[in-house]
Coordinates of C-alpha atoms and ligand atoms in Angstrom, one line a residue:
Chain A
M597 CA 0.1 0.3 -0.1
T598 CA 1.9 3.2 -1.0
K599 CA 0.2 6.9 -0.2
H600 CA -0.4 8.8 -3.3
V601 CA -1.0 13.0 -3.3
V602 CA -3.5 13.3 -5.3
G603 CA -4.5 17.2 -4.9
T604 CA -5.8 19.8 -2.6
V605 CA -8.3 20.5 -0.3
A606 CA -8.6 24.1 -1.6
E607 CA -9.3 22.4 -5.2
I608 CA -12.3 20.4 -5.3
P609 CA -15.1 22.6 -3.4
P610 CA -18.6 20.9 -1.7
G611 CA -20.4 19.2 -4.1
G612 CA -17.3 19.0 -6.5
R613 CA -14.9 16.5 -8.1
K614 CA -11.9 15.8 -9.4
L615 CA -10.9 13.2 -11.5
V616 CA -6.9 12.3 -10.9
D617 CA -4.8 8.8 -12.1
V618 CA -3.3 6.8 -9.6
A619 CA -1.2 3.4 -9.9
G620 CA -2.7 3.2 -13.5
R621 CA -6.2 3.5 -12.1
S622 CA -8.5 6.3 -12.6
I623 CA -10.3 7.5 -9.6
G624 CA -12.9 10.3 -8.2
I625 CA -12.7 12.0 -5.4
F626 CA -15.8 13.3 -4.1
N627 CA -16.2 16.5 -1.8
L628 CA -19.6 16.0 0.4
G629 CA -20.1 18.5 2.5
G630 CA -16.6 18.7 3.3
E631 CA -15.9 15.1 3.3
F632 CA -13.7 13.6 1.1
F633 CA -14.2 9.9 -0.8
A634 CA -12.5 8.2 -3.4
L635 CA -14.9 5.8 -5.5
R636 CA -12.8 3.6 -9.0
N637 CA -13.7 5.8 -11.9
R638 CA -14.9 2.0 -13.7
C639 CA -18.8 0.8 -13.3
P640 CA -18.9 -2.3 -12.4
H641 CA -21.5 -2.8 -14.6
Q642 CA -19.7 -2.9 -18.0
G643 CA -17.3 -0.2 -17.7
G644 CA -18.8 3.1 -18.0
A645 CA -16.7 5.9 -16.6
L646 CA -18.4 6.1 -13.6
C647 CA -17.3 8.6 -11.7
E648 CA -18.0 10.9 -15.0
G649 CA -21.2 10.7 -14.6
P650 CA -24.1 13.1 -12.6
L651 CA -24.9 13.1 -8.7
G652 CA -28.5 13.2 -7.1
S653 CA -30.9 12.2 -4.6
C654 CA -31.7 8.9 -3.2
I655 CA -35.1 8.5 -4.2
S656 CA -37.4 6.5 -2.0
S657 CA -40.7 5.3 -1.9
A658 CA -43.3 4.4 1.4
G659 CA -46.3 3.8 -0.7
P660 CA -48.3 4.6 -3.5
G661 CA -47.7 8.3 -4.5
H662 CA -45.7 9.1 -1.7
Y663 CA -41.6 9.8 -3.3
E664 CA -38.8 11.2 -0.6
M665 CA -35.7 12.9 -1.7
S666 CA -33.0 12.8 0.5
R667 CA -29.0 12.9 0.9
G668 CA -28.9 15.7 -2.2
G669 CA -25.6 15.0 -4.1
E670 CA -25.0 11.9 -2.6
I671 CA -26.3 9.2 -5.2
L672 CA -23.8 8.9 -8.6
R673 CA -25.6 7.3 -11.9
C674 CA -23.1 6.0 -14.2
P675 CA -23.2 8.3 -17.0
W676 CA -23.8 5.2 -19.4
H677 CA -26.7 2.9 -18.2
G678 CA -27.6 5.1 -14.7
W679 CA -26.5 2.5 -12.6
E680 CA -26.9 4.2 -8.6
F681 CA -23.8 4.1 -6.4
D682 CA -23.8 5.4 -3.1
V683 CA -20.8 7.7 -3.2
R684 CA -20.5 7.0 1.1
T685 CA -19.6 3.7 0.6
G686 CA -19.4 2.6 -3.1
Q687 CA -22.5 0.5 -2.9
S688 CA -25.1 0.5 -5.4
W689 CA -28.4 1.6 -4.8
F690 CA -30.6 -1.4 -6.8
D691 CA -28.5 -4.7 -4.9
P692 CA -26.0 -3.3 -2.0
K693 CA -25.0 -6.2 -0.7
G694 CA -24.5 -8.0 -4.2
V695 CA -22.7 -5.0 -6.3
R696 CA -20.4 -2.3 -5.6
V697 CA -17.7 -0.2 -6.9
K698 CA -14.9 -0.5 -5.4
N699 CA -14.3 3.0 -3.0
Y700 CA -11.0 4.3 -1.1
E701 CA -10.4 5.9 2.1
V702 CA -9.5 9.7 1.5
A703 CA -7.4 11.3 4.2
V704 CA -6.9 14.8 4.7
V705 CA -3.2 15.7 5.3
A706 CA -1.4 19.2 6.5
G707 CA 1.9 19.8 4.1
K708 CA 3.9 19.9 7.3
N709 CA 3.2 16.7 7.6
L710 CA 3.7 14.6 4.4
K711 CA 6.5 12.9 4.5
P712 CA 8.8 13.6 1.1
P713 CA 10.0 11.0 -1.0
A714 CA 13.8 11.4 0.3
P715 CA 14.5 12.4 3.7
D716 CA 17.0 15.0 2.5
L717 CA 14.2 17.4 1.1
V718 CA 14.1 20.3 2.9
P719 CA 10.3 21.8 3.6
G720 CA 8.8 24.0 1.4
P721 CA 7.7 23.1 -2.6
Y722 CA 8.8 19.1 -2.9
V723 CA 6.9 16.4 -4.7
A724 CA 5.0 13.7 -2.7
E725 CA 4.5 11.1 -5.4
T726 CA 4.6 12.9 -8.0
Y727 CA 2.1 15.6 -6.7
P728 CA 3.7 19.1 -6.0
V729 CA 3.5 19.8 -2.8
S730 CA 4.1 22.8 -0.2
I731 CA 3.7 23.1 3.8
E732 CA 1.4 26.2 3.9
Q733 CA -1.9 24.2 2.5
N734 CA -3.6 20.6 3.2
Y735 CA -3.7 17.8 0.8
L736 CA -5.8 15.1 0.1
V737 CA -4.2 11.4 0.7
V738 CA -5.5 7.6 -1.4
E739 CA -3.8 4.8 0.2
L740 CA -3.6 2.1 -2.6
Chain B
M990 CA -9.2 -19.1 -32.1
S991 CA -6.6 -16.5 -31.5
T992 CA -7.2 -13.7 -29.3
A993 CA -6.0 -11.1 -32.0
S994 CA -9.3 -12.8 -34.5
L995 CA -12.0 -12.0 -31.6
T996 CA -10.6 -8.6 -32.1
R997 CA -12.5 -8.2 -35.2
L998 CA -15.7 -6.3 -34.9
V999 CA -18.7 -5.0 -36.4
D1000 CA -21.1 -3.0 -34.5
C1001 CA -24.8 -3.2 -37.0
D1002 CA -26.4 -0.5 -34.4
I1003 CA -25.0 2.9 -34.2
H1004 CA -26.9 6.0 -34.0
N1005 CA -26.1 9.1 -36.4
T1006 CA -28.1 12.3 -35.6
I1007 CA -29.1 14.4 -39.0
T1008 CA -30.5 17.6 -36.6
A1009 CA -33.0 19.4 -38.7
E1010 CA -29.9 22.1 -39.7
A1011 CA -28.1 19.1 -41.4
L1012 CA -30.7 18.2 -43.1
M1013 CA -32.0 21.3 -45.2
P1014 CA -29.3 21.7 -47.4
Y1015 CA -30.1 18.6 -48.9
L1016 CA -34.7 19.5 -48.9
P1017 CA -35.9 20.7 -52.0
K1018 CA -36.7 24.1 -51.1
K1019 CA -40.7 23.5 -51.6
W1020 CA -40.4 20.9 -48.6
Q1021 CA -37.7 23.2 -46.4
E1022 CA -40.8 25.7 -46.6
Y1023 CA -43.0 23.1 -45.6
H1024 CA -40.2 21.7 -42.6
R1025 CA -40.2 25.9 -41.4
E1026 CA -44.1 25.9 -41.4
F1027 CA -45.3 22.6 -40.7
G1028 CA -42.9 20.2 -39.4
R1029 CA -42.9 17.1 -38.3
R1030 CA -45.5 15.3 -36.2
Q1031 CA -44.7 14.0 -32.6
L1032 CA -43.9 10.8 -31.8
P1033 CA -47.5 10.2 -30.0
G1034 CA -47.1 8.4 -26.8
D1035 CA -43.4 8.0 -26.4
F1036 CA -41.9 8.8 -23.0
Y1037 CA -39.2 11.8 -23.6
P1038 CA -36.7 12.2 -22.1
K1039 CA -36.2 8.5 -22.1
A1040 CA -34.7 8.4 -18.7
M1041 CA -31.9 10.3 -20.1
P1042 CA -31.4 13.8 -22.4
F1043 CA -31.4 12.4 -26.1
A1044 CA -32.1 9.1 -24.4
S1045 CA -28.1 9.3 -24.5
R1046 CA -25.4 8.0 -22.8
T1047 CA -24.4 11.5 -20.5
D1048 CA -21.1 11.5 -21.8
T1049 CA -22.0 11.5 -25.5
W1050 CA -22.3 15.2 -26.2
P1051 CA -20.0 16.1 -28.6
P1052 CA -17.5 19.3 -27.4
T1053 CA -19.1 20.9 -31.1
G1054 CA -22.7 21.6 -29.1
G1055 CA -24.9 19.4 -31.3
P1056 CA -26.7 16.3 -30.2
P1057 CA -25.3 12.9 -29.5
G1058 CA -24.6 11.4 -32.5
S1059 CA -24.5 14.3 -34.9
D1060 CA -20.6 15.3 -34.8
L1061 CA -18.5 12.4 -36.8
N1062 CA -15.2 13.1 -34.9
F1063 CA -16.5 12.6 -31.7
L1064 CA -18.2 9.6 -32.8
R1065 CA -14.7 7.8 -34.5
R1066 CA -13.2 9.1 -30.6
Q1067 CA -15.6 7.5 -28.7
L1068 CA -16.6 4.2 -30.5
L1069 CA -14.5 4.0 -33.5
D1070 CA -11.8 4.1 -32.6
A1071 CA -12.6 3.3 -29.1
W1072 CA -12.9 -0.4 -29.4
P1073 CA -11.6 -2.2 -32.7
I1074 CA -14.0 -1.2 -34.6
D1075 CA -14.2 -2.6 -38.3
I1076 CA -17.5 -1.7 -40.0
G1077 CA -20.1 0.1 -38.0
V1078 CA -24.3 0.0 -39.4
L1079 CA -25.3 3.7 -38.8
N1080 CA -29.2 3.8 -38.4
T1081 CA -30.5 7.1 -38.5
L1082 CA -34.3 7.2 -36.3
I1083 CA -36.0 9.9 -38.7
T1084 CA -38.8 8.2 -38.7
I1085 CA -41.4 8.8 -41.2
R1086 CA -43.7 10.0 -39.4
N1087 CA -46.3 9.5 -41.7
Q1088 CA -47.9 13.1 -42.7
E1089 CA -48.1 14.5 -45.7
R1090 CA -46.9 11.2 -47.8
E1091 CA -44.1 13.5 -50.6
Y1092 CA -43.0 15.3 -47.2
D1093 CA -42.3 11.9 -45.7
A1094 CA -40.8 11.1 -48.2
A1095 CA -38.7 13.8 -49.4
M1096 CA -37.5 13.9 -45.7
A1097 CA -36.1 9.8 -46.4
T1098 CA -34.2 11.2 -49.4
A1099 CA -32.3 14.2 -48.5
A1100 CA -31.6 11.8 -45.4
N1101 CA -30.0 9.1 -47.8
A1102 CA -28.0 11.9 -49.6
C1103 CA -27.0 13.5 -46.2
Q1104 CA -25.7 10.2 -45.2
I1105 CA -24.0 9.5 -48.2
A1106 CA -21.9 13.3 -48.5
E1107 CA -21.1 13.2 -44.7
W1108 CA -20.8 9.9 -43.0
L1109 CA -20.2 7.7 -45.7
E1110 CA -17.8 9.4 -47.4
P1111 CA -16.0 10.7 -44.9
E1112 CA -15.9 7.5 -43.1
P1113 CA -14.9 4.4 -45.0
R1114 CA -15.9 2.1 -42.0
L1115 CA -19.1 3.1 -42.1
R1116 CA -22.7 1.6 -43.9
A1117 CA -26.2 2.4 -43.6
S1118 CA -29.2 1.8 -43.6
L1119 CA -31.3 3.0 -46.1
L1120 CA -34.4 5.7 -45.1
V1121 CA -37.8 5.0 -46.9
P1122 CA -41.2 6.1 -46.2
F1123 CA -42.5 2.8 -45.8
E1124 CA -46.0 3.2 -45.0
D1125 CA -46.5 4.6 -49.0
A1126 CA -45.2 1.3 -51.2
P1127 CA -44.4 3.2 -54.7
L1128 CA -43.0 6.2 -52.7
A1129 CA -40.3 3.8 -50.7
V1130 CA -40.0 1.7 -53.6
A1131 CA -38.8 4.7 -55.5
E1132 CA -36.2 5.2 -53.0
I1133 CA -34.6 1.6 -52.5
A1134 CA -34.5 1.7 -56.5
R1135 CA -32.4 5.3 -56.0
H1136 CA -30.1 3.3 -54.4
G1137 CA -30.1 -0.1 -54.2
S1138 CA -27.0 -0.5 -56.4
D1139 CA -24.9 1.6 -53.9
R1140 CA -23.4 -1.3 -51.2
R1141 CA -22.8 0.8 -48.5
F1142 CA -26.5 1.1 -47.7
V1143 CA -26.6 -2.8 -46.3
Q1144 CA -30.5 -2.7 -45.4
V1145 CA -33.5 -0.7 -45.2
L1146 CA -34.7 0.5 -41.9
I1147 CA -38.4 0.2 -40.8
P1148 CA -39.2 1.2 -37.1
S1149 CA -40.5 -1.7 -35.4
R1150 CA -44.2 -0.2 -34.8
T1151 CA -46.2 0.6 -38.4
S1152 CA -49.8 1.3 -38.6
L1153 CA -50.0 -2.1 -39.5
P1154 CA -48.6 -5.7 -38.7
L1155 CA -45.6 -5.7 -40.9
G1156 CA -46.4 -8.7 -43.0
Q1157 CA -49.8 -7.0 -44.6
R1158 CA -49.9 -6.7 -48.2
K1159 CA -49.9 -2.9 -48.0
Y1160 CA -46.4 -4.1 -47.4
W1161 CA -45.2 -6.1 -49.8
P1162 CA -44.2 -3.9 -52.5
V1163 CA -41.4 -2.4 -49.7
L1164 CA -40.4 -6.0 -48.7
G1165 CA -40.1 -7.9 -52.1
A1166 CA -38.3 -4.2 -53.6
A1167 CA -35.8 -5.0 -50.8
A1168 CA -35.4 -8.5 -50.8
E1169 CA -35.0 -8.5 -55.2
R1170 CA -31.8 -6.1 -54.0
G1171 CA -30.8 -8.6 -51.3
L1172 CA -31.2 -5.7 -48.9
P1173 CA -32.2 -7.2 -45.6
I1174 CA -35.5 -5.2 -44.1
G1175 CA -33.8 -3.7 -40.7
L1176 CA -36.7 -3.7 -38.0
H1177 CA -35.6 -0.9 -35.7
F1178 CA -36.8 -0.4 -32.1
G1179 CA -39.9 1.9 -32.1
G1180 CA -41.8 4.0 -34.0
W1181 CA -44.8 5.7 -35.4
A1182 CA -47.4 3.0 -34.6
G1183 CA -51.2 4.1 -36.0
G1184 CA -51.6 5.8 -32.4
F1185 CA -51.9 2.2 -31.1
P1186 CA -50.5 2.1 -27.5
I1187 CA -47.1 -0.3 -27.2
S1188 CA -48.8 -2.7 -24.4
G1189 CA -51.9 -5.1 -26.1
A1190 CA -53.5 -3.7 -22.7
G1191 CA -53.3 -0.3 -23.2
W1192 CA -50.5 2.7 -22.3
P1193 CA -48.2 1.8 -19.6
A1194 CA -47.5 4.8 -17.0
Y1195 CA -44.0 4.1 -17.1
Y1196 CA -40.7 4.3 -19.2
L1197 CA -39.8 1.2 -17.8
E1198 CA -42.9 -0.4 -19.1
Y1199 CA -42.7 1.2 -22.4
H1200 CA -39.3 0.0 -22.6
T1201 CA -39.5 -3.3 -21.8
G1202 CA -42.9 -3.6 -23.5
M1203 CA -41.7 -2.8 -26.8
S1204 CA -40.4 -6.6 -27.7
Q1205 CA -44.3 -7.1 -27.7
T1206 CA -44.1 -4.6 -31.1
F1207 CA -41.6 -7.4 -32.4
Q1208 CA -43.8 -9.6 -31.2
A1209 CA -46.5 -8.9 -33.2
Q1210 CA -44.1 -8.3 -36.4
L1211 CA -42.5 -11.8 -36.3
I1212 CA -46.1 -13.3 -35.8
S1213 CA -47.4 -11.1 -38.5
L1214 CA -44.7 -12.1 -40.9
I1215 CA -44.9 -15.4 -40.0
C1216 CA -48.5 -15.9 -40.8
E1217 CA -49.4 -14.1 -44.0
G1218 CA -46.6 -15.7 -45.6
V1219 CA -44.4 -13.5 -46.9
F1220 CA -41.5 -15.5 -46.7
E1221 CA -43.5 -18.3 -49.4
E1222 CA -44.4 -15.4 -51.4
F1223 CA -40.5 -13.8 -51.2
P1224 CA -38.3 -16.5 -50.3
D1225 CA -35.3 -14.2 -50.6
L1226 CA -36.2 -11.8 -47.6
K1227 CA -34.4 -11.5 -44.7
I1228 CA -35.5 -9.8 -41.4
V1229 CA -32.8 -8.2 -38.9
F1230 CA -34.8 -7.2 -35.5
I1231 CA -32.3 -4.6 -34.1
E1232 CA -32.6 -3.9 -30.4
A1233 CA -35.4 -6.8 -29.5
G1234 CA -33.8 -8.8 -27.1
L1235 CA -33.4 -12.4 -27.7
G1236 CA -35.0 -14.2 -24.6
W1237 CA -38.5 -14.0 -25.6
I1238 CA -38.1 -15.6 -28.9
A1239 CA -37.8 -19.7 -28.4
P1240 CA -41.1 -19.9 -25.8
L1241 CA -42.9 -17.5 -28.6
L1242 CA -41.4 -20.0 -31.5
W1243 CA -42.7 -22.9 -28.9
R1244 CA -46.0 -21.7 -28.6
L1245 CA -46.5 -20.5 -32.6
D1246 CA -45.1 -24.0 -33.8
R1247 CA -47.7 -25.5 -31.2
S1248 CA -50.5 -23.8 -32.3
W1249 CA -50.2 -24.1 -36.1
K1250 CA -50.0 -28.1 -35.5
H1251 CA -53.4 -27.4 -34.6
L1252 CA -54.8 -24.6 -36.7
R1253 CA -52.9 -25.5 -39.9
A1254 CA -55.9 -25.3 -42.3
E1255 CA -56.4 -21.8 -41.6
T1256 CA -52.9 -20.8 -43.1
P1257 CA -52.6 -23.2 -45.8
R1258 CA -49.7 -21.7 -47.1
L1259 CA -47.4 -21.8 -44.7
R1260 CA -45.7 -25.1 -46.0
L1261 CA -43.0 -24.7 -43.2
K1262 CA -43.7 -24.7 -39.2
P1263 CA -43.4 -21.3 -38.0
S1264 CA -40.0 -22.0 -36.6
E1265 CA -38.3 -23.0 -39.6
Y1266 CA -39.3 -19.4 -41.1
F1267 CA -37.7 -17.4 -38.3
R1268 CA -34.6 -19.4 -38.4
R1269 CA -34.2 -18.8 -42.4
H1270 CA -35.2 -15.6 -42.5
F1271 CA -34.5 -13.4 -39.6
W1272 CA -31.5 -12.2 -37.8
L1273 CA -31.1 -10.2 -34.5
T1274 CA -28.7 -8.1 -33.1
T1275 CA -27.6 -8.2 -29.6
Q1276 CA -28.5 -4.9 -27.7
P1277 CA -30.0 -4.6 -25.2
I1278 CA -28.2 -8.1 -24.1
E1279 CA -30.3 -9.7 -21.5
E1280 CA -28.3 -10.1 -18.2
P1281 CA -29.5 -13.5 -16.7
P1282 CA -28.3 -13.4 -12.9
E1283 CA -26.8 -17.3 -14.1
P1284 CA -24.2 -17.2 -16.5
A1285 CA -25.3 -21.2 -17.5
Q1286 CA -28.6 -19.2 -17.7
F1287 CA -27.6 -17.1 -20.8
T1288 CA -25.7 -20.2 -22.9
A1289 CA -29.6 -21.9 -22.3
M1290 CA -31.0 -19.2 -23.8
L1291 CA -28.8 -18.9 -26.5
E1292 CA -29.3 -23.0 -27.1
H1293 CA -32.8 -22.5 -27.6
L1294 CA -32.8 -19.8 -29.8
G1295 CA -30.4 -21.9 -31.9
M1296 CA -29.5 -19.3 -34.0
N1297 CA -26.1 -18.6 -33.5
D1298 CA -25.2 -17.9 -36.2
H1299 CA -27.7 -15.3 -36.8
L1300 CA -26.7 -12.6 -34.0
L1301 CA -25.1 -9.4 -34.8
F1302 CA -23.1 -7.6 -32.4
S1303 CA -24.3 -4.1 -31.3
S1304 CA -23.6 -1.1 -29.0
D1305 CA -27.1 0.9 -29.7
Y1306 CA -23.9 4.4 -29.5
P1307 CA -24.7 6.9 -28.1
H1308 CA -28.3 5.9 -26.2
W1309 CA -28.5 5.3 -23.1
D1310 CA -29.1 0.9 -22.7
F1311 CA -26.0 0.7 -24.9
D1312 CA -23.3 -2.2 -24.8
S1313 CA -20.5 -2.2 -24.2
P1314 CA -18.3 -4.5 -26.8
D1315 CA -16.1 -6.0 -24.0
H1316 CA -19.0 -6.7 -21.9
A1317 CA -22.2 -7.5 -24.1
L1318 CA -21.2 -10.9 -24.9
P1319 CA -20.4 -12.8 -21.7
S1320 CA -17.0 -14.9 -21.5
I1321 CA -18.5 -18.3 -20.8
L1322 CA -19.1 -18.2 -24.3
P1323 CA -16.9 -19.9 -26.6
A1324 CA -14.6 -17.5 -28.6
G1325 CA -15.5 -19.3 -31.7
V1326 CA -19.4 -18.3 -31.2
R1327 CA -18.2 -14.6 -29.8
Q1328 CA -16.3 -13.9 -32.8
A1329 CA -19.1 -15.1 -35.0
I1330 CA -21.6 -12.6 -33.0
R1331 CA -19.0 -9.8 -33.2
H1332 CA -17.7 -10.0 -36.3
D1333 CA -18.6 -12.9 -38.8
N1334 CA -22.5 -13.3 -38.7
A1335 CA -22.8 -9.6 -40.2
C1336 CA -20.0 -10.0 -43.0
A1337 CA -22.0 -13.3 -44.0
L1338 CA -25.5 -11.3 -43.5
Y1339 CA -24.5 -8.1 -45.3
G1340 CA -21.4 -9.5 -47.3
L1341 CA -19.2 -7.1 -45.9
K1342 CA -15.5 -7.7 -46.2
T1343 CA -12.7 -6.1 -43.5
N1344 CA -9.3 -6.5 -43.6
Ligands
LIG2684 S1 -21.7 0.5 -16.7 FE1 -22.1 1.6 -15.6 S2 -24.5 1.1 -15.5 FE2 -23.7 -0.4 -17.1

């Protein structure tokens, strides 16, 4: 497992997302109200670029004529066939046990705490896992 | 079977979009004015936007601003170059709306001219289906005669919802003209149906019902074409069901064969069992492929059908129910069968040569 710096906190506003390539995988990083989540950008159905799909609500019904919308902006729909996934967990909505997309933990780390790739580098603009890093900012780190 | 040969691919259902603006230069002035002043009928009873805008994958809107399928370069990038597609068959969905007959015919003629100039000429990997005003036999036959010798048109396109069942004699001149030139009839999901509900039991409330129920229109066409004796009249006629699904067909044929034995005297012109006509004269595109829960059920579905040499891979790009060439056919199918469905069957049916 390697830690990869994938961006700055400031780069992805709430409701926003960023697609990154990490270790040969395309991954989508999402900001849901200040919390960060990462999903593999590959739909388990037929391989569509899932993380490029629209974000919407969870729509449920307690009976005929009832529609509830909840968790606005937290449900990702695949751009190809519209399969829905929970951004927080990677679980699908139609089959939460059987179908899920791989998700990754996203840690927020202050620049000064990021380990430089070589011990002799001094704090200041340096490179952590190919991402330019400075000590003043907070970074998003994914481990895989 | 080498893996290299499995990369050969013919996509039998690609939707290019010819917008009204793109069509205008190919329409005679008179019909341009008619189009501007009176326009085209909306399809009655159709759901729109069909789950996704333009019924399309949300990533298929070209950066140039037009609707999905309208930009050849983008279609190349997103489909033809993204997979090793040797040949792709365009099915332009300018359905004929059963209006002023000459207007319908002019729209079809213009769309065919536009397809030649803007799609077939610049992209040698593409073939197209010929659009015809199929509800008016003489005008449709004239359009077939106009292009019947241009082999880049590989079939005559008719939507699955016609105003009468397609086996009826009103359509025979069209079926005959196609058969005479060796052009299959490509029957594609959709169309205008003389106002009938898509279901035999009234109008559905949900698009999910409509989308699933579309196979009912193909069931009606299958039964009509066979029972009317069309294949006795036109022994060379070939029909391609495009976007009809596969799983329902074998049980329907079992039922039809059984009833035919009981009722044979009513349709004495049929010399063969209904299922024999079907297996001789029909081809089927794959998308949207059924996805049974167990892979073995998929194999069983194809075994029941017994038509592996008549199945044609199709993606339906750019529509939202697109099938990816990498995933449509489960890997438990033997490589030879996949190769036939992905490539060989289409080449044999349409007389295509890939390098
Ligand atoms: S590829 Fe994502 S829903 Fe089909």
